[in-house]
Amino acid sequence: MNCIRQFLAKHAKCKPVHGSVPEPYYRAQTRALLPNINSTLTLDDVEYKGLNGRVQEFSINRESDKLVLAVEFRNLYTASDRTHFTVYRRAREPITTVDFLKVLYKSMTITIVIPDLKSLKLEQAETFSYVDDGAPRITIGPNAFNSPDPTVRRAAAEFYPSLPIGVREAYLTEGSFIIITFIQKTLCDFGLNVL
């Protein structure tokens, strides 16, 4: 970890840190896109646990001028008492219900590729999430997807069977927040305000 800190500090405009991500960690809001069931989940006052991952890979590719960092997160927990379950309907307004959502992933590996080795630019990085746990434990409140509308009932019926796809879809964007938070709290603070 110290070698990674030193490399980042030398090749980026960041300040080395020797801490950890606070547990629990809070975020005002996040959104999970679930195009497979034409829905989004918008979580307010989100609580996270398990953001202190373990570095699996750290490599420097001088030919492509990129740094690769992969971090495994175990028992990654996300929860919100106020989650907006929005289902989109053809040629009509979407329907939104609100209830709680809790998700626990046993294991997830997030890889970040940062360009420009001479002056690493975290804000230009690409992130890829590999959800090792295809069946996370999910608990949702009884009012989630609670509507007589047939489109909403269909989305609710498809939610659990399509869960492995939905998890991958959601973490296309959520992975960036998680790994950048990990980097800035445990390795080197780039001064980015990740919302």
Short mmCIF file of N, CA and C in Angstrom, two decimals:
data_model
loop_
_atom_site.label_atom_id
_atom_site.label_comp_id
_atom_site.label_asym_id
_atom_site.label_seq_id
_atom_site.Cartn_x
_atom_site.Cartn_y
_atom_site.Cartn_z
N MET A 1 0.83 -1.20 0.00
CA MET A 1 0.00 0.00 0.00
C MET A 1 0.87 1.25 0.00
N ASN A 2 1.97 1.22 0.74
CA ASN A 2 2.85 2.39 0.76
C ASN A 2 3.48 2.65 -0.59
N CYS A 3 3.83 1.59 -1.31
CA CYS A 3 4.39 1.76 -2.66
C CYS A 3 3.37 2.40 -3.59
N ILE A 4 2.12 1.98 -3.49
CA ILE A 4 1.06 2.56 -4.32
C ILE A 4 0.88 4.04 -3.97
N ARG A 5 0.83 4.36 -2.69
CA ARG A 5 0.72 5.75 -2.25
C ARG A 5 1.84 6.60 -2.82
N GLN A 6 3.07 6.10 -2.70
CA GLN A 6 4.23 6.85 -3.20
C GLN A 6 4.16 7.05 -4.71
N PHE A 7 3.75 6.02 -5.43
CA PHE A 7 3.64 6.14 -6.89
C PHE A 7 2.59 7.19 -7.26
N LEU A 8 1.42 7.11 -6.62
CA LEU A 8 0.35 8.07 -6.91
C LEU A 8 0.80 9.49 -6.58
N ALA A 9 1.42 9.67 -5.42
CA ALA A 9 1.86 11.02 -5.02
C ALA A 9 2.90 11.58 -5.98
N LYS A 10 3.76 10.71 -6.50
CA LYS A 10 4.82 11.16 -7.42
C LYS A 10 4.28 11.48 -8.80
N HIS A 11 3.23 10.76 -9.24
CA HIS A 11 2.75 10.89 -10.61
C HIS A 11 1.38 11.55 -10.73
N ALA A 12 0.88 12.10 -9.66
CA ALA A 12 -0.43 12.76 -9.70
C ALA A 12 -0.42 13.94 -8.74
N LYS A 13 -1.39 14.79 -8.90
CA LYS A 13 -1.54 15.90 -7.96
C LYS A 13 -2.48 15.43 -6.85
N CYS A 14 -1.91 14.63 -5.94
CA CYS A 14 -2.70 14.11 -4.83
C CYS A 14 -1.84 14.05 -3.59
N LYS A 15 -2.51 14.02 -2.45
CA LYS A 15 -1.82 13.99 -1.16
C LYS A 15 -1.98 12.60 -0.54
N PRO A 16 -0.88 11.91 -0.23
CA PRO A 16 -0.99 10.58 0.37
C PRO A 16 -1.80 10.60 1.66
N VAL A 17 -2.63 9.59 1.84
CA VAL A 17 -3.42 9.44 3.06
C VAL A 17 -3.20 8.03 3.59
N HIS A 18 -3.29 7.87 4.89
CA HIS A 18 -3.07 6.58 5.53
C HIS A 18 -4.28 6.18 6.37
N GLY A 19 -5.44 6.55 5.92
CA GLY A 19 -6.65 6.26 6.69
C GLY A 19 -7.45 5.13 6.11
N SER A 20 -8.73 5.17 6.40
CA SER A 20 -9.67 4.19 5.87
C SER A 20 -10.98 4.91 5.59
N VAL A 21 -11.85 4.26 4.85
CA VAL A 21 -13.17 4.83 4.57
C VAL A 21 -13.98 4.70 5.86
N PRO A 22 -14.58 5.80 6.35
CA PRO A 22 -15.39 5.71 7.57
C PRO A 22 -16.50 4.67 7.43
N GLU A 23 -16.80 4.02 8.52
CA GLU A 23 -17.80 2.95 8.51
C GLU A 23 -18.88 3.26 9.54
N PRO A 24 -20.12 3.48 9.18
CA PRO A 24 -20.64 3.51 7.81
C PRO A 24 -20.26 4.81 7.10
N TYR A 25 -20.42 4.80 5.78
CA TYR A 25 -20.14 5.96 4.94
C TYR A 25 -21.46 6.39 4.33
N TYR A 26 -21.71 7.70 4.28
CA TYR A 26 -23.00 8.19 3.80
C TYR A 26 -22.85 9.02 2.53
N ARG A 27 -23.87 8.94 1.72
CA ARG A 27 -23.95 9.69 0.46
C ARG A 27 -25.37 10.22 0.34
N ALA A 28 -25.51 11.45 -0.13
CA ALA A 28 -26.83 12.07 -0.19
C ALA A 28 -27.78 11.31 -1.12
N GLN A 29 -27.28 10.89 -2.28
CA GLN A 29 -28.16 10.21 -3.23
C GLN A 29 -27.34 9.44 -4.26
N THR A 30 -27.91 8.36 -4.73
CA THR A 30 -27.33 7.62 -5.85
C THR A 30 -28.47 7.05 -6.67
N ARG A 31 -28.16 6.75 -7.92
CA ARG A 31 -29.18 6.22 -8.82
C ARG A 31 -28.66 4.96 -9.50
N ALA A 32 -29.49 3.94 -9.51
CA ALA A 32 -29.16 2.69 -10.20
C ALA A 32 -30.07 2.57 -11.41
N LEU A 33 -29.48 2.48 -12.57
CA LEU A 33 -30.24 2.33 -13.81
C LEU A 33 -30.45 0.84 -14.07
N LEU A 34 -31.70 0.45 -14.29
CA LEU A 34 -32.04 -0.94 -14.57
C LEU A 34 -32.81 -1.03 -15.89
N PRO A 35 -32.13 -0.78 -17.02
CA PRO A 35 -32.83 -0.77 -18.31
C PRO A 35 -33.44 -2.12 -18.67
N ASN A 36 -32.92 -3.20 -18.11
CA ASN A 36 -33.45 -4.53 -18.39
C ASN A 36 -34.93 -4.64 -18.01
N ILE A 37 -35.36 -3.89 -16.99
CA ILE A 37 -36.78 -3.90 -16.60
C ILE A 37 -37.39 -2.49 -16.71
N ASN A 38 -36.76 -1.62 -17.50
CA ASN A 38 -37.24 -0.25 -17.74
C ASN A 38 -37.51 0.50 -16.44
N SER A 39 -36.54 0.46 -15.54
CA SER A 39 -36.71 1.07 -14.23
C SER A 39 -35.44 1.76 -13.76
N THR A 40 -35.61 2.63 -12.78
CA THR A 40 -34.47 3.19 -12.05
C THR A 40 -34.79 3.11 -10.56
N LEU A 41 -33.73 3.02 -9.79
CA LEU A 41 -33.85 3.11 -8.34
C LEU A 41 -33.05 4.32 -7.92
N THR A 42 -33.68 5.25 -7.24
CA THR A 42 -32.99 6.43 -6.72
C THR A 42 -33.01 6.33 -5.21
N LEU A 43 -31.82 6.20 -4.64
CA LEU A 43 -31.68 6.03 -3.20
C LEU A 43 -31.29 7.35 -2.56
N ASP A 44 -32.03 7.78 -1.55
CA ASP A 44 -31.73 8.99 -0.79
C ASP A 44 -31.07 8.59 0.54
N ASP A 45 -30.18 9.47 1.04
CA ASP A 45 -29.50 9.23 2.32
C ASP A 45 -28.97 7.80 2.39
N VAL A 46 -28.05 7.49 1.49
CA VAL A 46 -27.56 6.13 1.32
C VAL A 46 -26.47 5.81 2.35
N GLU A 47 -26.57 4.64 2.94
CA GLU A 47 -25.58 4.14 3.89
C GLU A 47 -24.77 3.03 3.22
N TYR A 48 -23.44 3.14 3.34
CA TYR A 48 -22.55 2.12 2.78
C TYR A 48 -21.71 1.51 3.91
N LYS A 49 -21.41 0.23 3.77
CA LYS A 49 -20.44 -0.45 4.61
C LYS A 49 -19.62 -1.35 3.70
N GLY A 50 -18.40 -1.62 4.11
CA GLY A 50 -17.55 -2.51 3.33
C GLY A 50 -16.75 -1.82 2.23
N LEU A 51 -16.57 -0.50 2.34
CA LEU A 51 -15.83 0.23 1.30
C LEU A 51 -14.32 0.17 1.48
N ASN A 52 -13.85 -0.50 2.52
CA ASN A 52 -12.41 -0.68 2.71
C ASN A 52 -12.00 -2.00 2.07
N GLY A 53 -11.67 -1.92 0.81
CA GLY A 53 -11.35 -3.11 0.04
C GLY A 53 -9.90 -3.54 0.17
N ARG A 54 -9.57 -4.56 -0.60
CA ARG A 54 -8.22 -5.12 -0.61
C ARG A 54 -7.70 -5.06 -2.04
N VAL A 55 -6.53 -4.44 -2.24
CA VAL A 55 -5.95 -4.30 -3.57
C VAL A 55 -5.60 -5.68 -4.11
N GLN A 56 -6.12 -5.98 -5.30
CA GLN A 56 -5.85 -7.26 -5.95
C GLN A 56 -4.79 -7.13 -7.05
N GLU A 57 -4.75 -5.97 -7.68
CA GLU A 57 -3.83 -5.75 -8.80
C GLU A 57 -3.43 -4.29 -8.85
N PHE A 58 -2.16 -4.07 -9.09
CA PHE A 58 -1.65 -2.72 -9.33
C PHE A 58 -0.58 -2.88 -10.40
N SER A 59 -0.83 -2.33 -11.57
CA SER A 59 0.15 -2.47 -12.64
C SER A 59 0.23 -1.19 -13.45
N ILE A 60 1.39 -1.03 -14.08
CA ILE A 60 1.68 0.15 -14.88
C ILE A 60 2.00 -0.32 -16.28
N ASN A 61 1.25 0.17 -17.25
CA ASN A 61 1.49 -0.19 -18.64
C ASN A 61 2.08 1.03 -19.34
N ARG A 62 3.38 1.01 -19.51
CA ARG A 62 4.05 2.17 -20.11
C ARG A 62 3.72 2.31 -21.60
N GLU A 63 3.40 1.20 -22.27
CA GLU A 63 3.04 1.27 -23.69
C GLU A 63 1.72 2.00 -23.90
N SER A 64 0.72 1.67 -23.08
CA SER A 64 -0.59 2.34 -23.22
C SER A 64 -0.67 3.62 -22.39
N ASP A 65 0.36 3.85 -21.54
CA ASP A 65 0.42 5.03 -20.69
C ASP A 65 -0.73 5.06 -19.68
N LYS A 66 -0.99 3.87 -19.06
CA LYS A 66 -2.11 3.75 -18.12
C LYS A 66 -1.71 2.97 -16.88
N LEU A 67 -2.38 3.29 -15.79
CA LEU A 67 -2.24 2.57 -14.53
C LEU A 67 -3.51 1.76 -14.31
N VAL A 68 -3.36 0.53 -13.85
CA VAL A 68 -4.51 -0.33 -13.57
C VAL A 68 -4.49 -0.69 -12.09
N LEU A 69 -5.63 -0.47 -11.44
CA LEU A 69 -5.79 -0.80 -10.03
C LEU A 69 -7.10 -1.57 -9.87
N ALA A 70 -7.02 -2.77 -9.30
CA ALA A 70 -8.22 -3.58 -9.04
C ALA A 70 -8.33 -3.79 -7.54
N VAL A 71 -9.53 -3.57 -7.02
CA VAL A 71 -9.77 -3.68 -5.57
C VAL A 71 -10.97 -4.60 -5.35
N GLU A 72 -10.80 -5.56 -4.45
CA GLU A 72 -11.91 -6.44 -4.09
C GLU A 72 -12.58 -5.89 -2.83
N PHE A 73 -13.90 -5.82 -2.88
CA PHE A 73 -14.69 -5.38 -1.74
C PHE A 73 -15.53 -6.56 -1.27
N ARG A 74 -15.41 -6.88 0.01
CA ARG A 74 -16.19 -7.99 0.58
C ARG A 74 -17.26 -7.43 1.52
N ASN A 75 -18.39 -8.13 1.53
CA ASN A 75 -19.53 -7.72 2.37
C ASN A 75 -19.87 -6.25 2.15
N LEU A 76 -20.02 -5.91 0.89
CA LEU A 76 -20.37 -4.54 0.49
C LEU A 76 -21.87 -4.34 0.69
N TYR A 77 -22.20 -3.40 1.55
CA TYR A 77 -23.59 -3.17 1.96
C TYR A 77 -24.04 -1.79 1.54
N THR A 78 -25.23 -1.71 0.95
CA THR A 78 -25.83 -0.45 0.56
C THR A 78 -27.27 -0.46 1.06
N ALA A 79 -27.71 0.65 1.68
CA ALA A 79 -29.08 0.69 2.20
C ALA A 79 -29.62 2.11 2.15
N SER A 80 -30.93 2.20 1.95
CA SER A 80 -31.62 3.48 2.00
C SER A 80 -33.05 3.23 2.49
N ASP A 81 -33.47 4.03 3.46
CA ASP A 81 -34.85 3.94 3.93
C ASP A 81 -35.82 4.63 2.99
N ARG A 82 -35.27 5.41 2.06
CA ARG A 82 -36.11 6.15 1.11
C ARG A 82 -35.57 5.91 -0.30
N THR A 83 -36.03 4.81 -0.89
CA THR A 83 -35.65 4.46 -2.26
C THR A 83 -36.85 4.66 -3.17
N HIS A 84 -36.63 5.39 -4.24
CA HIS A 84 -37.68 5.65 -5.24
C HIS A 84 -37.57 4.59 -6.33
N PHE A 85 -38.59 3.74 -6.46
CA PHE A 85 -38.65 2.71 -7.48
C PHE A 85 -39.47 3.28 -8.64
N THR A 86 -38.81 3.65 -9.73
CA THR A 86 -39.48 4.27 -10.86
C THR A 86 -39.55 3.30 -12.03
N VAL A 87 -40.76 3.08 -12.53
CA VAL A 87 -40.98 2.19 -13.68
C VAL A 87 -41.47 3.06 -14.84
N TYR A 88 -40.79 2.93 -15.97
CA TYR A 88 -41.13 3.73 -17.15
C TYR A 88 -42.13 2.98 -18.02
N ARG A 89 -43.13 3.75 -18.51
CA ARG A 89 -44.19 3.16 -19.33
C ARG A 89 -44.19 3.81 -20.70
N ARG A 90 -44.56 3.04 -21.71
CA ARG A 90 -44.59 3.55 -23.08
C ARG A 90 -45.66 4.64 -23.23
N ALA A 91 -45.22 5.82 -23.69
CA ALA A 91 -46.10 6.95 -24.01
C ALA A 91 -46.94 7.42 -22.82
N ARG A 92 -46.45 7.18 -21.61
CA ARG A 92 -47.16 7.61 -20.41
C ARG A 92 -46.15 8.03 -19.36
N GLU A 93 -46.61 8.71 -18.34
CA GLU A 93 -45.74 9.09 -17.23
C GLU A 93 -45.23 7.84 -16.51
N PRO A 94 -44.01 7.92 -15.99
CA PRO A 94 -43.55 6.80 -15.17
C PRO A 94 -44.30 6.76 -13.85
N ILE A 95 -44.27 5.62 -13.21
CA ILE A 95 -44.88 5.46 -11.88
C ILE A 95 -43.74 5.25 -10.88
N THR A 96 -43.80 6.00 -9.77
CA THR A 96 -42.77 5.90 -8.74
C THR A 96 -43.40 5.53 -7.41
N THR A 97 -42.82 4.53 -6.78
CA THR A 97 -43.21 4.15 -5.42
C THR A 97 -41.98 4.36 -4.54
N VAL A 98 -42.18 4.42 -3.23
CA VAL A 98 -41.08 4.68 -2.31
C VAL A 98 -41.13 3.68 -1.15
N ASP A 99 -39.96 3.09 -0.85
CA ASP A 99 -39.83 2.21 0.30
C ASP A 99 -38.35 1.98 0.56
N PHE A 100 -38.01 1.11 1.50
CA PHE A 100 -36.61 0.88 1.83
C PHE A 100 -36.00 -0.18 0.91
N LEU A 101 -34.67 -0.15 0.85
CA LEU A 101 -33.90 -1.12 0.06
C LEU A 101 -32.60 -1.39 0.80
N LYS A 102 -32.24 -2.67 0.94
CA LYS A 102 -30.98 -3.07 1.56
C LYS A 102 -30.36 -4.14 0.67
N VAL A 103 -29.07 -3.97 0.36
CA VAL A 103 -28.38 -4.92 -0.51
C VAL A 103 -27.03 -5.28 0.11
N LEU A 104 -26.72 -6.57 0.14
CA LEU A 104 -25.44 -7.05 0.65
C LEU A 104 -24.80 -7.94 -0.41
N TYR A 105 -23.62 -7.53 -0.87
CA TYR A 105 -22.85 -8.31 -1.84
C TYR A 105 -21.71 -8.99 -1.08
N LYS A 106 -21.53 -10.26 -1.30
CA LYS A 106 -20.44 -10.97 -0.64
C LYS A 106 -19.09 -10.53 -1.18
N SER A 107 -19.03 -10.34 -2.50
CA SER A 107 -17.76 -9.98 -3.11
C SER A 107 -17.97 -9.25 -4.42
N MET A 108 -17.16 -8.20 -4.63
CA MET A 108 -17.19 -7.43 -5.87
C MET A 108 -15.78 -6.91 -6.11
N THR A 109 -15.32 -7.01 -7.35
CA THR A 109 -14.02 -6.48 -7.71
C THR A 109 -14.22 -5.33 -8.68
N ILE A 110 -13.65 -4.18 -8.33
CA ILE A 110 -13.77 -3.00 -9.18
C ILE A 110 -12.39 -2.65 -9.70
N THR A 111 -12.30 -2.48 -11.00
CA THR A 111 -11.03 -2.15 -11.67
C THR A 111 -11.13 -0.75 -12.21
N ILE A 112 -10.08 0.03 -11.98
CA ILE A 112 -10.02 1.39 -12.50
C ILE A 112 -8.76 1.52 -13.36
N VAL A 113 -8.91 2.14 -14.52
CA VAL A 113 -7.80 2.37 -15.44
C VAL A 113 -7.62 3.88 -15.54
N ILE A 114 -6.45 4.36 -15.07
CA ILE A 114 -6.19 5.80 -15.01
C ILE A 114 -5.17 6.16 -16.09
N PRO A 115 -5.50 7.12 -16.97
CA PRO A 115 -4.59 7.49 -18.05
C PRO A 115 -3.49 8.46 -17.62
N ASP A 116 -2.48 8.58 -18.48
CA ASP A 116 -1.42 9.59 -18.39
C ASP A 116 -0.52 9.38 -17.17
N LEU A 117 0.43 8.47 -17.29
CA LEU A 117 1.31 8.11 -16.17
C LEU A 117 2.13 9.28 -15.64
N LYS A 118 2.43 10.28 -16.47
CA LYS A 118 3.23 11.42 -16.00
C LYS A 118 2.42 12.34 -15.10
N SER A 119 1.13 12.38 -15.34
CA SER A 119 0.25 13.24 -14.54
C SER A 119 -1.11 12.56 -14.43
N LEU A 120 -1.19 11.54 -13.59
CA LEU A 120 -2.39 10.70 -13.49
C LEU A 120 -3.65 11.55 -13.28
N LYS A 121 -4.66 11.26 -14.09
CA LYS A 121 -5.90 12.03 -14.05
C LYS A 121 -7.05 11.10 -13.62
N LEU A 122 -7.30 11.08 -12.32
CA LEU A 122 -8.34 10.22 -11.77
C LEU A 122 -9.71 10.57 -12.36
N GLU A 123 -9.95 11.84 -12.62
CA GLU A 123 -11.25 12.25 -13.16
C GLU A 123 -11.50 11.75 -14.58
N GLN A 124 -10.45 11.27 -15.27
CA GLN A 124 -10.60 10.73 -16.62
C GLN A 124 -10.53 9.20 -16.65
N ALA A 125 -10.55 8.58 -15.50
CA ALA A 125 -10.40 7.13 -15.40
C ALA A 125 -11.64 6.39 -15.90
N GLU A 126 -11.40 5.16 -16.33
CA GLU A 126 -12.49 4.25 -16.68
C GLU A 126 -12.60 3.22 -15.56
N THR A 127 -13.84 2.86 -15.22
CA THR A 127 -14.07 1.92 -14.14
C THR A 127 -14.92 0.76 -14.63
N PHE A 128 -14.57 -0.44 -14.18
CA PHE A 128 -15.30 -1.64 -14.54
C PHE A 128 -15.58 -2.43 -13.27
N SER A 129 -16.83 -2.84 -13.09
CA SER A 129 -17.20 -3.60 -11.90
C SER A 129 -17.47 -5.05 -12.29
N TYR A 130 -16.88 -5.95 -11.54
CA TYR A 130 -17.13 -7.38 -11.72
C TYR A 130 -17.77 -7.89 -10.45
N VAL A 131 -19.06 -8.18 -10.55
CA VAL A 131 -19.80 -8.62 -9.38
C VAL A 131 -19.60 -10.13 -9.25
N ASP A 132 -18.76 -10.51 -8.30
CA ASP A 132 -18.46 -11.92 -8.09
C ASP A 132 -19.65 -12.64 -7.47
N ASP A 133 -20.51 -11.88 -6.81
CA ASP A 133 -21.68 -12.41 -6.13
C ASP A 133 -22.90 -12.13 -7.00
N GLY A 134 -23.31 -13.09 -7.82
CA GLY A 134 -24.45 -12.90 -8.72
C GLY A 134 -25.79 -12.95 -8.02
N ALA A 135 -25.81 -13.32 -6.76
CA ALA A 135 -27.07 -13.41 -6.02
C ALA A 135 -26.93 -12.68 -4.68
N PRO A 136 -26.84 -11.34 -4.72
CA PRO A 136 -26.73 -10.61 -3.46
C PRO A 136 -28.00 -10.74 -2.65
N ARG A 137 -27.85 -10.51 -1.35
CA ARG A 137 -29.04 -10.53 -0.48
C ARG A 137 -29.71 -9.16 -0.58
N ILE A 138 -30.94 -9.17 -1.05
CA ILE A 138 -31.69 -7.92 -1.22
C ILE A 138 -32.96 -8.00 -0.40
N THR A 139 -33.20 -6.91 0.34
CA THR A 139 -34.45 -6.78 1.09
C THR A 139 -35.10 -5.48 0.65
N ILE A 140 -36.34 -5.57 0.19
CA ILE A 140 -37.06 -4.36 -0.21
C ILE A 140 -38.37 -4.30 0.56
N GLY A 141 -38.82 -3.07 0.78
CA GLY A 141 -40.05 -2.86 1.53
C GLY A 141 -41.27 -3.27 0.74
N PRO A 142 -42.39 -3.44 1.41
CA PRO A 142 -43.62 -3.93 0.77
C PRO A 142 -44.24 -2.95 -0.22
N ASN A 143 -43.88 -1.67 -0.14
CA ASN A 143 -44.46 -0.69 -1.07
C ASN A 143 -43.66 -0.52 -2.35
N ALA A 144 -42.49 -1.15 -2.42
CA ALA A 144 -41.71 -1.10 -3.66
C ALA A 144 -42.51 -1.81 -4.76
N PHE A 145 -42.66 -1.16 -5.87
CA PHE A 145 -43.41 -1.72 -7.01
C PHE A 145 -44.87 -1.99 -6.67
N ASN A 146 -45.40 -1.33 -5.63
CA ASN A 146 -46.79 -1.55 -5.23
C ASN A 146 -47.70 -0.64 -6.04
N SER A 147 -48.26 -1.18 -7.11
CA SER A 147 -49.13 -0.41 -7.99
C SER A 147 -50.02 -1.39 -8.76
N PRO A 148 -51.26 -0.99 -9.05
CA PRO A 148 -52.12 -1.85 -9.86
C PRO A 148 -51.76 -1.83 -11.35
N ASP A 149 -50.89 -0.90 -11.75
CA ASP A 149 -50.54 -0.77 -13.17
C ASP A 149 -49.85 -2.04 -13.67
N PRO A 150 -50.26 -2.57 -14.84
CA PRO A 150 -49.67 -3.82 -15.34
C PRO A 150 -48.18 -3.71 -15.67
N THR A 151 -47.71 -2.53 -16.09
CA THR A 151 -46.29 -2.36 -16.39
C THR A 151 -45.46 -2.45 -15.11
N VAL A 152 -45.97 -1.89 -14.04
CA VAL A 152 -45.28 -1.95 -12.75
C VAL A 152 -45.29 -3.38 -12.22
N ARG A 153 -46.41 -4.06 -12.33
CA ARG A 153 -46.48 -5.45 -11.88
C ARG A 153 -45.52 -6.34 -12.67
N ARG A 154 -45.41 -6.06 -13.98
CA ARG A 154 -44.49 -6.84 -14.81
C ARG A 154 -43.04 -6.58 -14.39
N ALA A 155 -42.69 -5.29 -14.13
CA ALA A 155 -41.34 -4.96 -13.69
C ALA A 155 -41.04 -5.63 -12.35
N ALA A 156 -42.02 -5.64 -11.45
CA ALA A 156 -41.84 -6.29 -10.14
C ALA A 156 -41.62 -7.79 -10.32
N ALA A 157 -42.37 -8.40 -11.22
CA ALA A 157 -42.23 -9.85 -11.45
C ALA A 157 -40.88 -10.19 -12.08
N GLU A 158 -40.31 -9.26 -12.84
CA GLU A 158 -39.01 -9.49 -13.50
C GLU A 158 -37.82 -9.08 -12.64
N PHE A 159 -38.07 -8.34 -11.54
CA PHE A 159 -36.99 -7.80 -10.72
C PHE A 159 -36.06 -8.89 -10.18
N TYR A 160 -36.59 -9.84 -9.44
CA TYR A 160 -35.74 -10.88 -8.84
C TYR A 160 -35.16 -11.86 -9.86
N PRO A 161 -35.94 -12.33 -10.84
CA PRO A 161 -35.32 -13.24 -11.82
C PRO A 161 -34.20 -12.59 -12.65
N SER A 162 -34.29 -11.29 -12.85
CA SER A 162 -33.25 -10.61 -13.65
C SER A 162 -32.20 -9.95 -12.77
N LEU A 163 -32.16 -10.33 -11.50
CA LEU A 163 -31.25 -9.70 -10.54
C LEU A 163 -29.78 -9.72 -10.96
N PRO A 164 -29.24 -10.84 -11.44
CA PRO A 164 -27.82 -10.81 -11.85
C PRO A 164 -27.53 -9.76 -12.92
N ILE A 165 -28.45 -9.58 -13.86
CA ILE A 165 -28.27 -8.55 -14.90
C ILE A 165 -28.42 -7.16 -14.27
N GLY A 166 -29.42 -6.99 -13.42
CA GLY A 166 -29.65 -5.70 -12.78
C GLY A 166 -28.47 -5.25 -11.94
N VAL A 167 -27.84 -6.19 -11.24
CA VAL A 167 -26.68 -5.86 -10.41
C VAL A 167 -25.54 -5.35 -11.29
N ARG A 168 -25.30 -6.04 -12.40
CA ARG A 168 -24.23 -5.60 -13.31
C ARG A 168 -24.55 -4.23 -13.89
N GLU A 169 -25.82 -4.00 -14.26
CA GLU A 169 -26.22 -2.70 -14.81
C GLU A 169 -26.01 -1.59 -13.77
N ALA A 170 -26.45 -1.82 -12.55
CA ALA A 170 -26.37 -0.79 -11.51
C ALA A 170 -24.93 -0.41 -11.21
N TYR A 171 -24.02 -1.39 -11.21
CA TYR A 171 -22.64 -1.10 -10.82
C TYR A 171 -21.76 -0.62 -11.96
N LEU A 172 -22.35 -0.40 -13.14
CA LEU A 172 -21.60 0.28 -14.20
C LEU A 172 -21.27 1.70 -13.75
N THR A 173 -22.18 2.32 -13.03
CA THR A 173 -21.94 3.68 -12.54
C THR A 173 -21.55 3.71 -11.06
N GLU A 174 -22.12 2.87 -10.25
CA GLU A 174 -21.86 2.88 -8.80
C GLU A 174 -20.42 2.50 -8.49
N GLY A 175 -19.81 1.67 -9.33
CA GLY A 175 -18.43 1.24 -9.12
C GLY A 175 -17.45 2.39 -9.08
N SER A 176 -17.66 3.42 -9.92
CA SER A 176 -16.77 4.58 -9.92
C SER A 176 -16.77 5.28 -8.58
N PHE A 177 -17.96 5.49 -8.01
CA PHE A 177 -18.06 6.13 -6.71
C PHE A 177 -17.30 5.33 -5.65
N ILE A 178 -17.49 4.03 -5.65
CA ILE A 178 -16.89 3.17 -4.61
C ILE A 178 -15.38 3.18 -4.69
N ILE A 179 -14.81 2.97 -5.87
CA ILE A 179 -13.35 2.87 -5.96
C ILE A 179 -12.67 4.23 -5.79
N ILE A 180 -13.29 5.30 -6.29
CA ILE A 180 -12.70 6.62 -6.10
C ILE A 180 -12.74 7.01 -4.63
N THR A 181 -13.82 6.67 -3.93
CA THR A 181 -13.89 6.92 -2.49
C THR A 181 -12.79 6.15 -1.78
N PHE A 182 -12.60 4.87 -2.14
CA PHE A 182 -11.54 4.06 -1.55
C PHE A 182 -10.17 4.68 -1.79
N ILE A 183 -9.89 5.07 -3.01
CA ILE A 183 -8.58 5.65 -3.35
C ILE A 183 -8.33 6.91 -2.53
N GLN A 184 -9.32 7.81 -2.48
CA GLN A 184 -9.12 9.11 -1.83
C GLN A 184 -9.08 9.04 -0.30
N LYS A 185 -9.65 7.99 0.26
CA LYS A 185 -9.65 7.85 1.73
C LYS A 185 -8.50 6.99 2.25
N THR A 186 -7.96 6.08 1.39
CA THR A 186 -6.96 5.14 1.89
C THR A 186 -5.60 5.25 1.20
N LEU A 187 -5.54 5.85 0.00
CA LEU A 187 -4.28 5.90 -0.74
C LEU A 187 -3.77 7.32 -0.97
N CYS A 188 -4.54 8.09 -1.74
CA CYS A 188 -4.08 9.43 -2.11
C CYS A 188 -5.29 10.30 -2.42
N ASP A 189 -5.36 11.46 -1.79
CA ASP A 189 -6.50 12.35 -1.96
C ASP A 189 -6.28 13.26 -3.16
N PHE A 190 -7.07 13.04 -4.22
CA PHE A 190 -6.99 13.84 -5.44
C PHE A 190 -7.80 15.12 -5.34
N GLY A 191 -8.53 15.28 -4.26
CA GLY A 191 -9.36 16.47 -4.08
C GLY A 191 -10.63 16.46 -4.88
N LEU A 192 -11.02 15.28 -5.40
CA LEU A 192 -12.27 15.18 -6.16
C LEU A 192 -13.45 15.07 -5.21
N ASN A 193 -14.51 15.79 -5.50
CA ASN A 193 -15.73 15.70 -4.73
C ASN A 193 -16.65 14.74 -5.47
N VAL A 194 -16.70 13.50 -5.03
CA VAL A 194 -17.49 12.48 -5.70
C VAL A 194 -18.89 12.51 -5.11
N LEU A 195 -19.84 12.89 -5.93
CA LEU A 195 -21.23 13.00 -5.46
C LEU A 195 -21.97 11.69 -5.60
#
